[in-house]
Amino acid sequence: MPPKASSVLALVLLLGQGMLSSPPPSGLLEKLFQYMDLHQDEFVQTLKEWVAIESDSVQPVPRLRQEIFRMMALAADKLRHLGAGVTSVDLGSQQMPDGQSLPIPPILLAELGSDAKKPTVCFYGHLDVQPAQKADGWLTDPYMLTEVDGKLYGRGATDNKGPVLAWINAVSAFKALEQGLPVNIKFILEGMEEAGSVALEEVVRREKEHFFSRVDYIVISDNLWISQKKPALTYGTRGNCYFMVEVKCRDQDFHSGTFGGILNEPMADLVALLGSLVDSSGRILIPGIYDQMAPLTEEEKTMYENIDLDLEEYRKSSQVEKFLFDTKEELLMHLWRYPSLSIHGVEGAFDEPGTKTVIPGRVIGKFSIRLVPHMNLSVVEKQVKQHLEAVFSKRNSSNKMTVSMVLGLHPWTANISDPQYLAAKRAIKTVFGVDPDMIQDGSTIPIAKLFQTITQKSVMMLPLGAVDDGEHSQNEKINRWNYIQGSKLFAAFFLELSQQHS
Ligand SMILES: *[C@@H]1O[C@H](CO)[C@@H](O)[C@H](O)[C@H]1NC(C)=O
Ligand SMILES: *[C@@H]1O[C@H](CO)[C@@H](O)[C@H](O)[C@H]1NC(C)=O
Ligand SMILES: *[C@@H]1O[C@H](CO)[C@@H](O)[C@H](O)[C@H]1NC(C)=O
Ligand SMILES: [Zn+2]
């Protein structure tokens, strides 16, 4: 979409959402916004250059690793041009399960400004992407940013190259207008996020007393709004603990004609165990599991009421006949602020088509619980084990049951009264004319918790992309409008933060 049309679109959306009632931007903001509107094609061009690099970290292929290295070098160059001091942290190599050794792309640490009177805000982003091929069902070449109706299609456009560049665009606007930055800026950029952020934790730990010592705030922009046009601010993500429950008679399977009727069958035990976990209203049946959950406050209730979500549309687009809850508030609370238990599968079961009369000798049931504040992993582990042991022992089975928790990730929640949340809310109001949806994410995004736990700093997730951006899927895109307004949002955020902080 050409610049004119997109600002008309922006205006229409802003007017529709009460832009007129928000305070007019200050003179400087107006200049910054004008600058960004005028230079939006350059911003899109840079995004195009970044998307053109196939920085896929998921497929362990030497050629793709080299592409990530190239991507990191390009970003380092861009940051140096902004005037930042950049350190490229060398991370050696990793041993893959198949024996090959692959180099780990560097993590970039950059800083711009070190004025002790200003707050310091550190931006985290990643420059690697999920795999993509035209043959997967893309309508355009995934590594050639293509604009159709104001949508910029390309792998990494929204996850996460666009948001990283939006932050850089905001900084560059101050620089171009020869305005001093109101905050000190730092960057931590990695190239292995989609492959589990190899080495990130180690670097953050190592840099806790160095790079992070003078950081006041950490901003992550690596998730999406829950609306196509209303901005959001994210203050929590659920954790996850994953369990395996094994029931074993022997390692080999049996024939039901020869052994049926004279055994405790492992599968029957397992079905009973899995069947004891959750009822048909979605309630988890493990005693004590809800006891540690944070109580619902009035303030929180109001936030749910204000969220922009069309339940009927959501239901239809998910192709689900009926959800367990009929109101938007209940549905969102059960996605975000209550734990949930899901049964994922059974290893060792007969799952092919046909009618094999086998009795599996050993089966492993897999389920996980999404955790919310203030659930404690070790307490949950104990409750799950006690519950399964009680159910199993009532069956008087001669089989052997073993329960193990194989993965435990804590939930993350932020203090929304923190200065950076207030600054972001005000910046959103200035740029978009509305208060943001205050949202959480039902899935687990370990990165926010990692930064919070290790650095003990305030962490905020400030998404720029719309709900239909299709991160990780075919035809990923970011709207030109989101990209440019998002760049403005970050600039407004810097100014607001410098005020909120003092
Ligand atoms: C979780 O509970 C255990 C056992 O009660 C306790 O030792 C631990 O400190 C708790 N962890 C957190 C993070 O609260
Ligand atoms: C298990 O054994 C106990 C004691 O032998 C008995 O009372 C109970 O009914 C048995 N339960 C089942 C499910 O067979
Ligand atoms: C949240 O932040 C506000 C403002 O900094 C502070 O007054 C309050 O104590 C914090 N709340 C918690 C639970 O840390
Ligand atoms: Zn991402």
XYZ file of C-alpha atoms and ligand atoms in Angstrom:
545
model
C 0.000 0.000 0.000
C 1.402 3.464 -0.882
C 2.058 5.859 2.012
C -1.029 7.941 1.416
C -3.471 5.098 1.449
C -1.987 3.646 4.598
C -2.245 6.892 6.510
C -5.868 7.162 5.384
C -6.449 3.671 6.707
C -4.727 4.598 9.958
C -6.849 7.713 10.263
C -10.067 5.821 9.638
C -9.163 3.270 12.272
C -8.053 5.926 14.728
C -11.207 7.978 14.273
C -13.238 4.858 14.753
C -11.551 4.295 18.072
C -11.765 7.676 19.703
C -8.509 9.278 18.595
C -10.075 12.691 19.106
C -10.345 12.246 22.851
C -6.658 11.480 23.381
C -4.114 14.220 24.075
C -2.391 15.628 20.966
C 1.203 14.469 20.542
C 3.853 16.922 21.632
C 5.798 18.845 18.974
C 8.656 16.406 19.020
C 6.381 13.403 18.722
C 4.646 14.989 15.768
C 8.001 15.486 14.038
C 9.009 11.909 14.790
C 5.722 10.573 13.445
C 6.009 12.708 10.318
C 9.536 11.483 9.786
C 8.431 7.882 10.093
C 5.488 8.340 7.736
C 7.769 9.946 5.165
C 10.430 7.254 5.472
C 8.153 4.259 5.682
C 9.216 2.894 2.303
C 12.827 2.839 3.488
C 11.737 0.972 6.612
C 9.902 -1.555 4.460
C 12.946 -1.863 2.182
C 15.169 -2.755 5.149
C 12.651 -5.327 6.299
C 12.757 -6.747 2.781
C 16.550 -7.094 2.986
C 16.279 -8.850 6.342
C 13.490 -11.184 5.243
C 15.588 -12.130 2.191
C 18.026 -13.951 4.468
C 16.918 -17.528 5.127
C 17.941 -17.486 8.788
C 16.188 -20.769 9.595
C 17.492 -22.123 12.907
C 15.204 -25.149 13.015
C 16.746 -27.299 10.300
C 20.259 -28.296 11.407
C 21.926 -27.601 8.081
C 25.358 -25.906 7.789
C 24.191 -23.666 4.928
C 21.283 -22.315 7.005
C 23.519 -21.750 10.012
C 25.726 -19.621 7.778
C 22.633 -17.632 6.816
C 21.941 -16.895 10.493
C 25.542 -15.734 10.896
C 25.028 -13.456 7.904
C 21.810 -12.142 9.451
C 23.484 -11.395 12.778
C 26.346 -9.592 11.015
C 23.887 -7.485 9.029
C 22.032 -6.533 12.218
C 25.314 -5.706 13.990
C 26.167 -3.438 11.105
C 22.796 -1.724 11.295
C 23.218 -1.142 15.039
C 26.722 0.285 14.538
C 25.284 2.704 11.989
C 22.877 3.887 14.658
C 25.909 4.704 16.757
C 25.586 1.756 19.115
C 28.511 -0.075 20.646
C 28.044 -3.691 19.593
C 29.527 -6.851 21.077
C 29.074 -10.050 19.149
C 29.259 -12.854 21.709
C 30.919 -15.899 20.199
C 29.222 -19.095 21.377
C 31.265 -21.890 19.867
C 29.439 -24.858 18.457
C 26.834 -27.425 19.400
C 26.861 -31.184 19.009
C 23.759 -32.431 17.201
C 22.196 -35.826 18.065
C 23.396 -37.234 14.723
C 27.001 -36.440 15.644
C 27.559 -33.397 13.441
C 28.829 -30.208 15.004
C 27.186 -26.911 14.078
C 28.372 -23.405 14.935
C 26.045 -21.409 17.211
C 25.341 -17.928 15.860
C 26.532 -15.072 18.080
C 24.286 -13.159 20.448
C 24.499 -9.413 19.889
C 24.741 -7.094 22.865
C 24.449 -3.453 21.886
C 24.176 -0.192 23.736
C 23.407 3.350 22.840
C 23.806 5.990 25.528
C 24.839 5.636 29.154
C 23.477 8.770 30.766
C 23.018 7.923 34.446
C 20.089 10.354 34.669
C 18.060 8.436 32.086
C 16.392 5.052 32.462
C 17.903 2.203 30.480
C 15.624 -0.028 28.466
C 16.829 -3.220 26.853
C 15.080 -4.711 23.849
C 15.153 -8.467 23.279
C 14.506 -9.855 19.820
C 15.435 -12.769 17.599
C 16.499 -12.803 13.967
C 16.139 -16.483 13.191
C 12.975 -17.883 11.644
C 10.929 -21.033 11.287
C 11.450 -23.036 8.081
C 9.429 -21.971 5.047
C 9.174 -23.122 1.457
C 6.930 -21.948 -1.327
C 5.781 -25.556 -1.705
C 4.345 -25.544 1.849
C 1.453 -23.495 0.534
C 2.863 -19.979 0.396
C 1.231 -17.723 -2.176
C 4.473 -15.750 -2.536
C 8.168 -16.553 -2.128
C 8.587 -16.651 1.688
C 12.009 -14.977 1.476
C 10.887 -12.172 -0.838
C 8.887 -9.633 1.154
C 5.799 -8.990 -0.973
C 3.162 -6.348 -0.314
C -0.451 -7.172 -1.101
C -3.224 -4.850 0.123
C -1.040 -3.337 2.826
C 0.110 -6.748 4.047
C 3.840 -7.475 3.930
C 4.164 -11.215 3.364
C 7.407 -12.988 4.215
C 8.931 -15.423 6.688
C 10.004 -13.517 9.796
C 8.046 -10.378 8.852
C 6.165 -10.453 12.148
C 8.204 -13.082 14.023
C 10.451 -11.347 14.794
C 12.363 -9.263 12.221
C 9.628 -6.619 11.796
C 9.365 -5.769 15.519
C 13.181 -5.687 15.908
C 13.379 -3.236 13.018
C 10.478 -1.179 14.411
C 12.585 -0.579 17.521
C 15.566 0.341 15.344
C 13.348 2.627 13.211
C 12.229 4.446 16.358
C 15.822 5.022 17.452
C 16.841 6.079 13.946
C 14.066 8.696 13.817
C 15.494 10.453 16.893
C 18.932 10.296 15.354
C 17.788 11.612 11.966
C 16.068 14.568 13.631
C 19.207 15.155 15.710
C 17.236 14.656 18.896
C 18.908 13.103 21.901
C 17.328 9.838 22.968
C 15.225 10.261 26.122
C 16.350 6.831 27.383
C 19.503 4.749 27.186
C 18.932 1.870 24.786
C 20.315 -1.644 24.866
C 19.701 -4.579 22.585
C 20.072 -8.284 23.088
C 19.481 -10.090 19.797
C 19.789 -13.810 19.264
C 19.655 -16.153 16.293
C 18.513 -19.428 17.875
C 15.094 -18.636 19.399
C 13.135 -21.006 17.189
C 15.539 -23.780 18.158
C 15.107 -23.307 21.903
C 17.347 -20.255 22.474
C 20.508 -22.308 22.715
C 23.043 -20.448 24.917
C 20.799 -17.468 25.687
C 20.326 -18.376 29.344
C 24.055 -18.851 29.777
C 24.766 -15.408 28.274
C 22.091 -13.663 30.353
C 23.488 -15.282 33.519
C 27.031 -14.321 32.619
C 25.994 -10.736 31.826
C 23.757 -10.250 34.857
C 26.314 -8.114 36.694
C 27.681 -6.542 33.505
C 25.448 -5.787 30.543
C 22.240 -6.035 32.613
C 23.459 -4.318 35.765
C 22.326 -0.872 34.655
C 19.239 -2.019 32.761
C 15.955 -0.869 34.330
C 13.467 -2.373 31.911
C 13.390 -5.240 29.430
C 10.972 -5.192 26.486
C 10.073 -8.202 24.348
C 7.967 -7.806 21.223
C 7.588 -11.407 20.098
C 3.877 -12.168 20.343
C 0.661 -10.862 18.787
C -2.431 -8.842 19.630
C -5.633 -10.841 20.021
C -7.420 -8.503 17.655
C -6.855 -7.469 14.049
C -6.828 -3.781 14.893
C -6.802 -3.164 18.635
C -3.354 -3.065 20.234
C -2.508 -5.153 23.270
C -0.091 -5.311 26.137
C 0.853 -8.713 27.543
C 1.441 -9.213 31.255
C 1.512 -12.956 31.759
C 2.112 -16.336 30.196
C 1.193 -19.754 31.556
C 3.836 -22.252 32.518
C 3.785 -25.934 31.702
C 4.648 -29.175 33.448
C 4.674 -32.324 31.384
C 4.130 -35.777 32.853
C 4.711 -39.328 31.730
C 2.865 -42.115 33.515
C 4.128 -45.568 32.647
C 2.208 -48.750 33.388
C 4.164 -51.905 32.773
C 3.483 -55.617 32.935
C 6.431 -56.666 30.786
C 8.395 -55.198 27.870
C 6.800 -57.401 25.204
C 3.207 -57.238 24.057
C 0.705 -60.127 24.582
C -1.917 -61.819 22.408
C -5.407 -61.418 23.810
C -6.372 -64.966 22.808
C -3.590 -66.402 24.937
C -3.468 -63.935 27.827
C -6.803 -62.082 27.733
C -8.682 -62.642 31.003
C -5.774 -63.638 33.190
C -3.830 -60.359 33.412
C -4.152 -56.867 34.748
C -3.831 -55.153 31.409
C -1.547 -52.075 31.451
C -3.789 -50.234 28.999
C -6.865 -50.643 31.219
C -4.890 -49.285 34.173
C -3.658 -46.372 32.108
C -7.118 -45.502 30.781
C -8.377 -45.392 34.372
C -5.453 -43.229 35.434
C -5.854 -40.766 32.565
C -9.615 -40.788 33.073
C -9.169 -39.650 36.664
C -7.408 -36.395 35.785
C -10.050 -34.032 34.481
C -13.855 -34.013 34.295
C -16.087 -33.136 31.380
C -16.413 -29.524 32.537
C -12.641 -29.110 32.215
C -12.083 -29.135 35.963
C -8.848 -30.773 37.071
C -9.584 -33.533 39.603
C -6.192 -33.619 41.298
C -6.782 -32.698 44.955
C -5.310 -29.350 46.013
C -4.343 -28.248 42.500
C -6.390 -25.018 42.632
C -5.280 -24.075 46.159
C -2.215 -22.056 45.191
C -3.831 -20.135 42.359
C -3.763 -16.336 42.672
C -7.183 -14.953 43.618
C -9.109 -12.964 40.993
C -9.108 -9.237 41.724
C -11.710 -6.649 40.729
C -9.132 -4.827 38.600
C -8.424 -8.023 36.701
C -12.132 -8.689 36.142
C -12.521 -5.285 34.495
C -9.593 -5.957 32.184
C -11.316 -9.081 30.876
C -14.526 -7.167 30.215
C -12.680 -4.596 28.081
C -10.956 -7.041 25.788
C -11.848 -7.028 22.122
C -12.805 -10.603 21.263
C -15.691 -11.808 19.138
C -16.467 -15.156 20.705
C -18.717 -16.315 17.896
C -16.087 -15.482 15.291
C -13.429 -17.218 17.356
C -15.629 -20.305 17.699
C -16.353 -20.447 13.985
C -12.775 -19.886 12.904
C -11.662 -22.649 15.288
C -14.315 -25.012 13.851
C -15.512 -25.963 17.319
C -19.212 -26.660 17.855
C -19.265 -25.403 21.432
C -16.684 -24.240 23.928
C -16.962 -25.107 27.612
C -17.764 -21.475 28.413
C -20.295 -19.118 26.928
C -18.908 -15.723 27.852
C -15.783 -13.968 26.633
C -14.637 -13.338 30.210
C -14.940 -16.966 31.339
C -13.310 -18.239 28.184
C -10.315 -15.912 28.479
C -9.897 -16.609 32.183
C -9.776 -20.329 31.504
C -7.158 -19.772 28.828
C -4.999 -17.387 30.850
C -5.530 -17.389 34.569
C -6.714 -20.911 35.431
C -4.621 -24.036 35.040
C -5.671 -26.565 32.417
C -4.846 -30.219 31.942
C -4.493 -31.823 28.524
C -3.999 -35.473 27.681
C -1.660 -35.755 24.713
C -1.134 -39.375 23.842
C -0.184 -42.925 24.663
C 3.120 -44.461 23.682
C 3.066 -48.224 23.174
C -0.633 -48.363 22.310
C -1.919 -49.945 19.145
C -2.841 -46.906 17.059
C -2.826 -48.096 13.462
C -5.957 -48.857 11.440
C -7.227 -52.444 11.588
C -8.117 -54.934 14.302
C -4.958 -56.333 15.832
C -5.829 -58.295 19.005
C -2.799 -57.169 20.923
C -2.485 -56.488 24.655
C 0.229 -53.824 24.987
C 2.719 -54.960 27.642
C 3.903 -51.494 28.546
C 2.251 -48.139 27.869
C 3.141 -44.557 28.659
C 0.447 -41.918 29.014
C 1.419 -38.301 28.371
C -0.313 -35.255 29.779
C 0.575 -31.759 30.823
C -0.744 -28.983 33.009
C -0.600 -25.316 32.042
C 0.448 -23.503 35.202
C -0.620 -20.086 36.395
C 0.529 -17.766 39.192
C 1.256 -18.724 41.978
C 1.422 -22.444 41.338
C 4.639 -24.027 42.485
C 6.162 -26.698 40.229
C 7.400 -28.963 42.978
C 4.068 -28.793 44.804
C 2.177 -29.627 41.599
C 4.528 -32.530 40.907
C 3.840 -33.939 44.357
C 0.069 -33.513 44.021
C 0.003 -35.258 40.636
C 2.092 -38.191 41.879
C 0.025 -38.622 45.042
C -3.208 -38.544 43.072
C -2.070 -41.111 40.508
C -0.671 -43.378 43.209
C -3.992 -43.263 45.077
C -5.997 -44.081 41.946
C -3.607 -46.844 40.962
C -3.504 -48.462 44.369
C -7.327 -48.638 44.505
C -7.182 -50.843 41.405
C -5.104 -53.514 43.149
C -3.223 -53.963 39.888
C -0.202 -56.212 39.773
C 1.412 -53.921 37.191
C 4.071 -51.389 37.964
C 3.325 -47.670 37.648
C 5.986 -44.950 37.356
C 5.194 -41.251 37.166
C 7.742 -38.661 36.097
C 7.606 -34.953 35.428
C 9.820 -34.480 32.389
C 9.484 -30.740 31.835
C 8.712 -27.894 34.179
C 8.378 -24.277 33.052
C 7.150 -21.586 35.414
C 4.367 -19.165 34.584
C 5.351 -15.516 34.141
C 3.430 -12.521 35.300
C 4.340 -8.841 35.346
C 3.359 -5.999 37.646
C 1.110 -3.860 35.461
C 1.573 -0.864 37.771
C 5.235 -0.829 36.865
C 6.400 2.419 35.160
C 7.083 0.704 31.839
C 3.550 -0.687 31.644
C 2.147 2.769 32.390
C 4.453 4.277 29.759
C 3.425 1.677 27.170
C -0.282 2.228 27.880
C 0.113 5.967 27.398
C 2.167 5.509 24.233
C -0.474 3.158 22.818
C -3.182 5.699 23.600
C -1.167 8.400 21.825
C -0.446 6.390 18.690
C -3.614 4.306 18.360
C -6.131 6.412 20.272
C -7.311 3.498 22.438
C -6.382 1.777 25.653
C -4.748 -1.559 24.914
C -6.282 -4.957 25.521
C -4.504 -6.139 28.645
C -3.815 -9.736 27.709
C -2.017 -12.836 28.821
C -0.934 -15.760 26.736
C -2.220 -19.231 27.452
C 0.905 -20.826 26.071
C 4.363 -20.876 27.544
C 6.896 -18.301 26.357
C 9.896 -19.072 28.569
C 11.870 -16.009 27.532
C 10.063 -13.463 29.741
C 10.393 -15.666 32.797
C 14.045 -16.302 31.999
C 14.863 -12.575 31.942
C 12.760 -11.884 35.024
C 14.273 -14.692 37.079
C 17.894 -14.104 36.190
C 18.107 -10.320 35.947
C 15.343 -9.483 38.481
C 14.373 -6.571 36.221
C 10.929 -5.487 35.088
C 9.978 -7.375 31.911
C 7.216 -6.343 29.514
C 5.797 -7.962 26.392
C 4.672 -5.293 23.938
C 3.392 -6.903 20.726
C 3.045 -5.066 17.393
C 1.510 -7.672 15.113
C -2.174 -8.421 14.468
C -3.837 -11.673 15.495
C -3.946 -12.933 11.894
C -0.217 -12.473 11.156
C 0.307 -16.232 10.979
C 3.607 -16.520 12.808
C 5.178 -19.948 12.181
C 2.644 -20.735 9.463
C 2.333 -20.268 5.716
C 1.869 -16.728 4.431
C 3.225 -15.058 7.553
C 2.854 -11.272 7.260
C 2.958 -8.023 9.124
C 0.642 -5.215 8.066
C 2.470 -2.147 6.821
C 0.228 -0.200 9.201
C 1.295 -2.275 12.222
C 4.957 -2.012 11.263
C 4.925 1.758 10.859
C 2.549 2.531 13.744
C 4.588 0.087 15.814
C 7.750 2.056 15.048
C 5.940 5.202 16.202
C 4.718 3.378 19.288
C 8.271 2.575 20.327
C 9.344 6.214 19.829
C 6.395 7.429 21.924
C 7.238 4.774 24.500
C 10.808 6.106 24.895
C 9.443 9.591 25.654
C 6.774 8.320 28.049
C 9.206 6.040 29.832
C 11.632 8.873 30.505
C 8.748 10.710 32.196
C 7.268 7.769 34.105
C 10.666 6.731 35.361
C 11.509 10.001 37.113
C 7.820 -24.392 46.108
O 7.485 -25.223 47.185
C 8.608 -25.845 47.768
C 8.114 -26.892 48.740
O 7.012 -26.418 49.471
C 9.471 -24.769 48.414
O 10.603 -25.340 49.022
C 9.911 -23.806 47.314
O 10.626 -22.738 47.867
C 8.703 -23.271 46.558
N 9.194 -22.543 45.390
C 8.763 -21.332 45.097
C 9.348 -20.717 43.863
O 7.938 -20.734 45.760
C -8.730 -54.256 46.252
O -8.392 -55.093 47.341
C -9.110 -54.770 48.527
C -8.536 -55.609 49.663
O -8.137 -56.852 49.198
C -10.598 -54.974 48.318
O -11.306 -54.635 49.476
C -11.047 -54.117 47.160
O -12.407 -54.354 46.855
C -10.211 -54.353 45.919
N -10.560 -53.378 44.901
C -10.746 -53.672 43.638
C -11.087 -52.531 42.702
O -10.668 -54.800 43.250
C 4.018 -2.937 41.442
O 4.641 -1.745 41.029
C 4.232 -0.614 41.768
C 4.856 0.613 41.125
O 6.230 0.460 40.963
C 4.643 -0.810 43.217
O 4.198 0.287 43.980
C 4.020 -2.085 43.760
O 4.472 -2.346 45.048
C 4.362 -3.262 42.876
N 3.625 -4.441 43.290
C 4.211 -5.582 43.562
C 3.316 -6.709 43.960
O 5.408 -5.753 43.464
Zn 9.368 -15.264 17.788
